[in-house]
Amino acid sequence: MTAKKRAQDPHETGRSARNNERGEGRSKMEEVTMKDKAFLNDLAREGAIAFKSGRLDRRSFLMLCGLAGVATLAVKANDAEAAANEIVMWNWGGESEKCHGDAIGKPFTAKTGLPLKFDTSGPLQGKIKEMVDSGKVTADVCDADGFDAIALGKSGHLEAIDYNIVDKKQIKEGVAWEYGVGVIFYGYAFMYDTKAFGDNPPKGWADFYDTAKFPGKRSLYKWANGSIESALVADGVAKDKVYPCDVPRAIAKIKTIKADSLYWGSGSEAHDMIVNGEVAMGMIWQNRGKTIEERTNGRYKMVMNEAIAMPGAYIVPRGNPAGRDNVMKFIEQALQVDSQLMILDCLGMTPSNPEAFAKIPEAMQPYAINSAQNIDKVIFNDPVWWADNGGDAVNAFLEAIG
Amino acid sequence: MARAPYKGARALNVMATRTSRFNPYWLLVAPAVLLVLALYVAPIVNVLLLSVTDPKPGLGNYVKIFESDTVANLIWRTIRLCLITTAAAVTLGYVVSYAMLHALSHVRRRMMSILLISFWISVLVRSFAWLMLLGHNGLINDLLIGLGLISEPLPLMRNELGVLIGMTEYMVPYAILPLLANMQGIDPRVTSASRSLGASSAQTFFRVFLPLTKPGIIAASLLVFISSLGFYVTPAILGGGKVQMIAEYISVQLLVTVRWGVAAMLATLMIASVLALMYVLNRFMKLSVVFGGVAR
């Protein structure tokens, strides 16, 4: 996309409108200068991208920089060059850095020449909002949740997905949103100790919440996701009637096991609670559950029935440094069947591309959300409900467990 | 005077004594003051403004203290845990400082280095160490079960007890440093005099030594209490999700629920209460003395 086209993009108009809003107190003159600067900056950035991809020769690129003002742009041209040079993925670190690198980064770099870099500090909603509001956007794509895509899209913090580049057919129905793509699925299942309940294993959330029949402590996720739904299902709400969630009802159910419950905030904490015997049954991310089953030779078993399936969304902070086209190509790569299956193998995150469902390996079938044996048993999270009501639900939940 | 030409140090001196006028020594501190204002105070003011502007202008966020049980409970729990931590840490710190005061100098040096090393170990590392010690299959429970003293593991963590143990342990060095400084400043002849005049060792301690260490106790308590208010990692790790304190709640409101107004309101409240606390204490005794300054 050329600078000119970019300036005409309705998207960009939106952004400058927001800039004006912020600069209400500024004089007209300053506003014009700011717009000029933004334009020149874009010009240099687009020039750098064109130069890198060979569409622009070196001389013209330098001339462009000169035109835009050498003094101020000596630094900015560097920034612009760096920006056009790479995709920065903002994820949660650990294994995911290696897995995302191998599964998406390598084929993407082979196709586009752009390397993939990581920021592993965890793209929580508040951090993304802060980054976009500050105007210093350093990430191109965030490994976030579906409800983040809805909430931040609505508040104007995200770039819209370009479905001319990203093929909708490769996305599971219902998770191709305007401001994000459900690239993978993960889920909240639970595990139990076979030593305690081996003869009469628990079958679903109703058993999980029944501490009379299945004595022992329980662990749930601290920030309410999955926990609210699990309580509703345990209380007898039909699987397809979970949304909109009746939060007071869920909390009343959770309070029935309050004295016997612990709450975890990270996968490793959930893991520890189960394998250290702190709980007899514990909620767990289903990919972590697979690891526990393997490492303990099946002593702790996972129940995938009624697991709450969460779409993991790739979202693009508004004004991302690598430009919209590049990052859309990256998302398109993430949806390719090979990449999807590699992520499943490496991270245990389930493909979203329906074409990949049938290719889920036998060994992964019991753990994958969208495998033939699980897809009808799980409950698919409603990100729209969470985007609108999540804040209140989390606070009500925290009050109940505190 | 203001128009008189500078004549070196003498002129500066004269000006410094005229306190009602501009004191040129301020110029020497000015860069530091400006730096603090620009890099520290300005962003804080910005955050504080959020508490009355987000999500809409007004005092809506502050009304929540009275309307919402969550916020009230949270504040009360934080204060309660910090008070218990302060009492425990200062008591333990007092005992250790007292022992250090009376130890041989080479032993005291060794104690000091151990103290400083523990002071420098990150709170994260220490909280995880407590996980190993206090856990269901942790060292302490295993030992007690092995000795046959208990049959079921004690619930030492993922509850308030665990949080208090972790917080107290972290805060003991903060209590020791001001206490020790205070105790070292007490003339040892005073206690000798008390003994020589016939007081028992207990009387000497309770009627002579303890009153003399009062400034140290107050300084230590203040330091520990104020630092405890911001505990985040320890309750998050050792509290099992049930022991939320203000700092963790602020982070949830910032990052997860994205209610920046509520977060800013709680932050404002914390800053205000710390300042109020220092003001009240300053009425009773000069804070500068407590923290080692000169009495005026």
XYZ file of C-alpha atoms in Angstrom, chain A residues 22 77 104 109 142 168 180 223 244 247 286 322 327 400:
14
model
C -6.961 14.271 21.953
C 14.190 6.452 9.018
C 4.454 -19.764 11.981
C 9.983 -15.677 6.905
C -0.915 -10.235 20.120
C -12.305 -16.767 6.192
C -9.443 -10.392 15.484
C -9.869 -14.583 37.107
C -25.758 -15.142 28.864
C -23.427 -14.653 37.421
C -6.316 -28.733 28.695
C 5.107 -3.462 10.482
C 0.722 -8.600 9.790
C -16.994 -14.096 46.365
